[in-house]
XYZ file of C-alpha atoms in Angstrom:
362
model
C 5.073 45.183 75.940
C 7.754 46.098 78.542
C 8.858 43.117 80.648
C 10.575 43.391 83.960
C 12.581 40.134 84.740
C 15.071 39.971 87.361
C 18.386 38.212 87.196
C 18.265 34.585 88.410
C 20.302 35.473 91.674
C 17.639 37.521 92.463
C 14.611 35.475 91.658
C 12.051 33.153 93.530
C 11.381 30.392 90.932
C 8.419 27.589 91.466
C 9.182 24.644 89.707
C 6.482 21.789 89.258
C 7.690 18.372 88.226
C 10.715 18.915 90.283
C 11.351 15.706 91.694
C 12.913 14.259 88.298
C 13.716 14.889 84.702
C 13.863 18.396 83.316
C 12.056 19.793 86.488
C 14.940 18.474 88.683
C 17.707 19.689 86.095
C 16.145 23.181 86.128
C 15.834 23.361 90.047
C 19.411 22.385 90.451
C 20.861 24.780 87.891
C 18.872 27.815 89.167
C 19.879 27.240 92.869
C 23.539 26.937 91.328
C 22.958 30.349 89.662
C 21.567 31.860 92.796
C 17.794 31.294 92.483
C 15.363 30.116 95.330
C 13.797 27.523 94.240
C 10.412 26.192 95.230
C 10.402 22.373 94.576
C 6.704 21.095 93.755
C 5.980 17.362 93.182
C 3.677 14.488 94.665
C 6.815 12.698 96.053
C 7.582 14.169 99.538
C 10.571 11.676 100.254
C 12.170 12.809 96.831
C 11.226 16.421 97.328
C 12.952 16.395 100.752
C 15.998 14.657 99.859
C 16.493 17.311 96.790
C 15.833 20.361 99.246
C 18.372 18.873 101.497
C 21.070 18.494 98.417
C 20.614 22.103 97.193
C 20.932 23.644 100.570
C 24.201 21.649 101.188
C 25.774 22.773 98.151
C 24.802 26.439 99.417
C 21.551 26.968 97.329
C 18.090 28.165 98.644
C 15.242 25.589 98.493
C 11.950 24.906 99.861
C 9.327 22.257 98.980
C 5.658 21.856 98.741
C 3.854 18.317 98.089
C 1.170 19.093 95.591
C -0.720 17.463 92.874
C -0.874 20.088 90.111
C -4.046 18.576 88.627
C -6.005 19.859 91.459
C -6.888 23.286 91.880
C -7.067 23.723 95.494
C -3.523 22.059 96.028
C -1.949 24.831 93.404
C -3.301 27.251 95.681
C -0.757 25.474 98.581
C 2.067 26.163 96.316
C 1.248 29.832 96.187
C 0.951 29.832 100.031
C 4.164 28.230 100.529
C 5.780 30.952 98.281
C 4.235 33.864 100.151
C 5.070 32.353 103.557
C 8.950 31.474 102.824
C 9.656 34.154 100.292
C 6.780 36.733 100.240
C 5.957 35.546 96.577
C 7.809 34.410 93.541
C 9.104 35.808 90.108
C 8.986 32.694 87.691
C 6.639 29.992 87.567
C 7.710 27.014 85.681
C 4.852 24.155 84.538
C 6.911 21.372 84.203
C 4.767 18.406 86.030
C 3.505 16.051 83.470
C 2.639 12.535 82.906
C 2.549 10.056 79.847
C 0.563 7.011 78.435
C 1.801 4.689 75.702
C -1.057 2.671 73.914
C -3.331 2.806 71.032
C -6.286 5.269 71.449
C -9.195 2.739 71.509
C -7.188 0.675 74.379
C -6.615 3.399 76.725
C -9.470 3.693 79.390
C -11.480 6.988 79.943
C -10.106 6.897 83.480
C -6.413 7.317 82.774
C -6.946 9.799 79.536
C -8.778 11.912 82.339
C -5.652 11.939 84.723
C -3.365 12.275 82.235
C -5.204 15.418 81.053
C -5.743 16.826 84.863
C -1.520 16.990 85.062
C -0.556 17.862 81.624
C -3.690 20.346 80.669
C -5.377 21.559 84.063
C -2.263 21.547 85.867
C -0.702 23.949 83.526
C -3.932 25.907 83.560
C -4.235 26.164 87.318
C -0.558 26.916 87.547
C -0.542 29.638 84.980
C -3.491 31.395 86.251
C -2.232 31.307 89.883
C 0.835 32.694 88.686
C -0.745 35.291 86.296
C -2.774 36.626 89.308
C 0.409 37.272 91.457
C 2.534 38.560 88.785
C 0.102 40.818 87.126
C 1.256 43.913 88.664
C 4.857 43.316 89.922
C 6.012 41.533 86.537
C 7.737 37.986 86.087
C 7.789 35.025 83.672
C 5.347 32.148 83.387
C 7.159 29.239 81.457
C 5.161 26.282 80.281
C 6.855 23.094 79.229
C 5.133 21.887 75.924
C 6.681 19.255 73.740
C 7.716 18.678 69.986
C 4.186 16.875 69.986
C 2.453 20.191 70.437
C 3.230 20.611 66.901
C 3.268 16.833 65.363
C 0.772 14.207 66.922
C 2.440 10.761 67.300
C 0.852 7.222 67.617
C 0.840 5.279 70.785
C 0.947 8.637 72.477
C -2.170 10.113 71.023
C -3.529 11.666 74.188
C -0.445 13.017 75.434
C -0.109 14.610 71.964
C -3.582 16.068 72.169
C -2.866 17.337 75.960
C 0.364 19.118 74.426
C -1.665 20.572 71.773
C -3.929 21.878 74.400
C -1.314 23.146 76.558
C 0.086 25.188 73.322
C -3.461 26.480 72.614
C -3.793 27.689 76.009
C -0.471 29.005 76.546
C -0.972 31.203 73.289
C -4.300 32.565 74.520
C -2.967 33.674 78.062
C -0.234 35.321 76.226
C -2.449 37.591 74.335
C -4.727 38.248 76.904
C -2.023 39.675 79.104
C -0.336 41.558 76.533
C -4.145 42.818 75.890
C -4.150 43.790 79.434
C -0.660 45.432 79.199
C 0.523 42.940 82.224
C 4.225 42.922 82.333
C 4.075 39.014 82.203
C 6.341 37.214 79.802
C 4.601 34.005 78.682
C 6.881 31.379 77.207
C 6.361 27.949 75.654
C 8.884 25.463 75.854
C 8.888 22.647 72.988
C 11.474 19.773 73.774
C 12.210 16.953 71.441
C 12.965 13.637 73.043
C 14.686 14.225 76.365
C 16.716 11.404 78.370
C 14.592 11.640 81.484
C 12.816 8.872 83.287
C 9.992 9.690 81.219
C 9.466 6.191 79.433
C 9.690 4.651 82.837
C 7.338 6.742 84.280
C 4.269 6.473 81.479
C 1.549 4.234 81.734
C 2.200 1.184 79.379
C -0.528 -0.662 77.415
C 2.094 -2.222 75.455
C 3.958 -5.538 75.990
C 7.377 -4.196 75.334
C 9.554 -1.834 77.069
C 9.377 2.019 76.217
C 12.092 4.183 74.634
C 12.088 7.532 72.856
C 12.737 8.191 68.956
C 15.907 9.802 68.009
C 17.259 12.335 68.167
C 17.418 12.551 71.946
C 18.977 15.391 74.122
C 19.627 15.976 77.677
C 17.899 17.180 80.358
C 20.138 20.062 80.892
C 19.563 21.710 77.533
C 15.979 22.050 78.316
C 17.035 23.503 81.575
C 19.252 26.269 80.173
C 16.530 27.112 77.903
C 14.055 27.739 80.877
C 16.649 29.774 82.695
C 17.260 31.809 79.663
C 13.179 32.416 79.362
C 13.163 33.419 83.085
C 15.444 36.292 82.400
C 14.751 37.064 78.993
C 10.981 36.848 77.421
C 10.788 34.614 74.685
C 7.523 33.581 72.907
C 8.582 29.783 72.408
C 11.695 27.893 72.585
C 12.098 24.697 70.812
C 14.962 22.300 71.880
C 16.749 20.602 69.589
C 16.809 20.871 65.595
C 15.109 17.531 65.192
C 11.919 18.968 66.728
C 12.026 22.035 64.563
C 12.335 19.950 61.323
C 9.453 17.763 62.620
C 7.508 20.864 63.164
C 8.655 22.439 59.772
C 7.782 19.508 57.844
C 4.557 19.011 59.422
C 3.314 22.370 58.504
C 4.694 22.227 55.095
C 3.845 18.610 54.305
C 1.336 17.409 56.737
C 0.094 14.497 54.698
C 3.675 13.075 54.253
C 4.456 13.295 57.798
C 1.071 11.477 58.576
C 2.460 8.620 55.974
C 6.135 8.496 57.565
C 4.878 8.468 61.271
C 2.499 5.567 60.412
C 5.174 3.765 58.924
C 8.126 4.379 61.335
C 6.817 6.002 64.644
C 5.169 3.277 66.651
C 8.427 0.917 66.165
C 10.767 3.675 67.324
C 8.823 4.048 70.869
C 9.260 0.541 72.136
C 11.991 -1.832 72.561
C 12.080 -5.882 72.007
C 12.333 -6.354 75.790
C 9.550 -6.954 78.554
C 8.097 -3.902 80.302
C 9.703 -3.295 83.790
C 6.646 -1.292 85.282
C 3.475 -0.703 83.294
C 1.666 1.478 86.105
C 4.146 4.179 85.762
C 3.423 7.331 87.557
C -0.027 8.083 86.253
C -2.109 7.488 89.381
C 0.559 7.455 92.095
C 4.162 9.226 92.441
C 6.994 6.883 90.955
C 10.659 6.566 92.780
C 11.872 9.754 91.830
C 15.089 11.887 92.552
C 16.836 10.913 89.151
C 17.492 13.653 86.118
C 18.513 11.134 83.351
C 16.881 8.168 82.198
C 18.039 4.905 80.727
C 18.051 5.849 77.132
C 20.359 3.431 75.080
C 20.866 5.545 72.234
C 23.031 8.549 71.546
C 22.002 11.504 73.522
C 23.022 14.757 72.150
C 24.366 17.024 74.746
C 23.622 20.515 73.252
C 21.492 21.557 70.274
C 22.945 24.350 68.057
C 19.570 25.210 66.754
C 18.556 26.013 70.594
C 21.720 27.834 71.108
C 21.470 29.514 68.171
C 17.776 30.717 69.333
C 18.916 31.815 72.725
C 22.325 33.043 71.826
C 22.054 34.321 68.469
C 25.272 36.158 67.975
C 27.391 33.682 69.447
C 25.857 30.823 67.592
C 25.687 32.435 64.565
C 29.434 32.692 64.266
C 29.888 29.077 65.323
C 27.143 28.206 62.624
C 29.078 30.123 59.902
C 32.252 28.356 60.853
C 30.856 24.934 60.694
C 29.036 25.740 57.417
C 32.486 26.968 55.967
C 33.939 23.789 57.005
C 31.068 21.614 55.511
C 31.452 23.099 52.083
C 35.422 23.151 52.227
C 35.079 19.582 52.905
C 32.543 19.192 50.018
C 34.836 21.054 47.636
C 37.861 19.001 48.631
C 36.042 15.601 48.088
C 34.870 17.140 44.333
C 38.324 17.865 43.596
C 39.727 14.753 44.813
C 37.238 12.758 42.702
C 37.032 14.905 39.801
C 33.422 15.660 40.108
C 31.076 17.357 42.724
C 29.753 15.261 45.730
C 27.014 15.691 47.999
C 27.208 14.817 51.690
C 24.485 14.330 54.112
C 25.095 16.509 57.142
C 24.189 15.901 60.488
C 20.924 17.051 61.801
C 22.279 20.078 63.571
C 24.484 21.248 60.698
C 21.463 21.143 58.665
C 19.754 23.490 61.575
C 23.071 25.590 61.168
C 22.404 26.286 57.649
C 18.656 27.435 58.498
C 20.271 29.627 61.394
C 22.889 31.376 58.988
C 20.148 32.684 56.596
C 18.101 33.878 59.876
C 15.771 31.092 59.152
C 13.142 30.414 56.755
C 9.911 32.395 57.951
C 8.085 29.070 57.646
C 9.924 27.423 60.350
């Protein structure tokens, strides 16, 4: 399939969920690279502030207050793009909400609301974008999750919604390919990202919420999204940790179930009282922040993701990193008179996968 994706500085980019987190990081990064951004979220005040900030820095931005879980409001986004910019070139479906709670505890009302945003919002946005881009070409970028591949307890329905997003995205891509439409369809699957996500989640637990390690910066996801806007990718996973989880779940699903049942619930809560149990499930939260309040270490970059989006430069770095590790191991072995084994970091392990051009099962 031949795609025609414009340089970022010639693009109009629609970004849902643009009032915080990954969406906001993407909007700011795109505007700095010269793209015109159309900011979409439910929080009018936050969108106006962000729009003004981008314009004050010399960028081009418009906003549309819309709930992506309502089909008629998604059409408003298209109308704004047509009125202000004569259309768009890339549509990023980033809007999402979450619920922390055991499956039997969560109400049907909350579960349906979650699916309205996470799944139907992606469906409505993607189909509207596909209709507009079918003849002119462009990119549709859907933000899934590492839990598009691996389910986790306490966020069971969120996991289900992201599995559904993956299935829909793959089917849409195939149908557009079948029609020979010049539309690139990419699924982004981030690991834990330091955004206000835990603060915005509906909380059925009696504890504060957090993210299991490893956790990465929102800017790393934004970089991948912008890469997919100018170069066609089928999918991009953010973080070697997410790739390892996905690979293990494919190879050893029973083992992953057992591990998750022992540790995953504990890794998603803290021994503190929750600040806000309602979150942004049914109403907008106070937005405008890219980062959350994650207390653990946040990885600024992912060697795995950089290798995926820039394999030539990163493979050289990976070879150098691998050589350094081997040299260190050999040095230790000689010093101690026997060969020693080390436990490299998650990203060093990932770099070894890159050097061998990735195991086909990964």
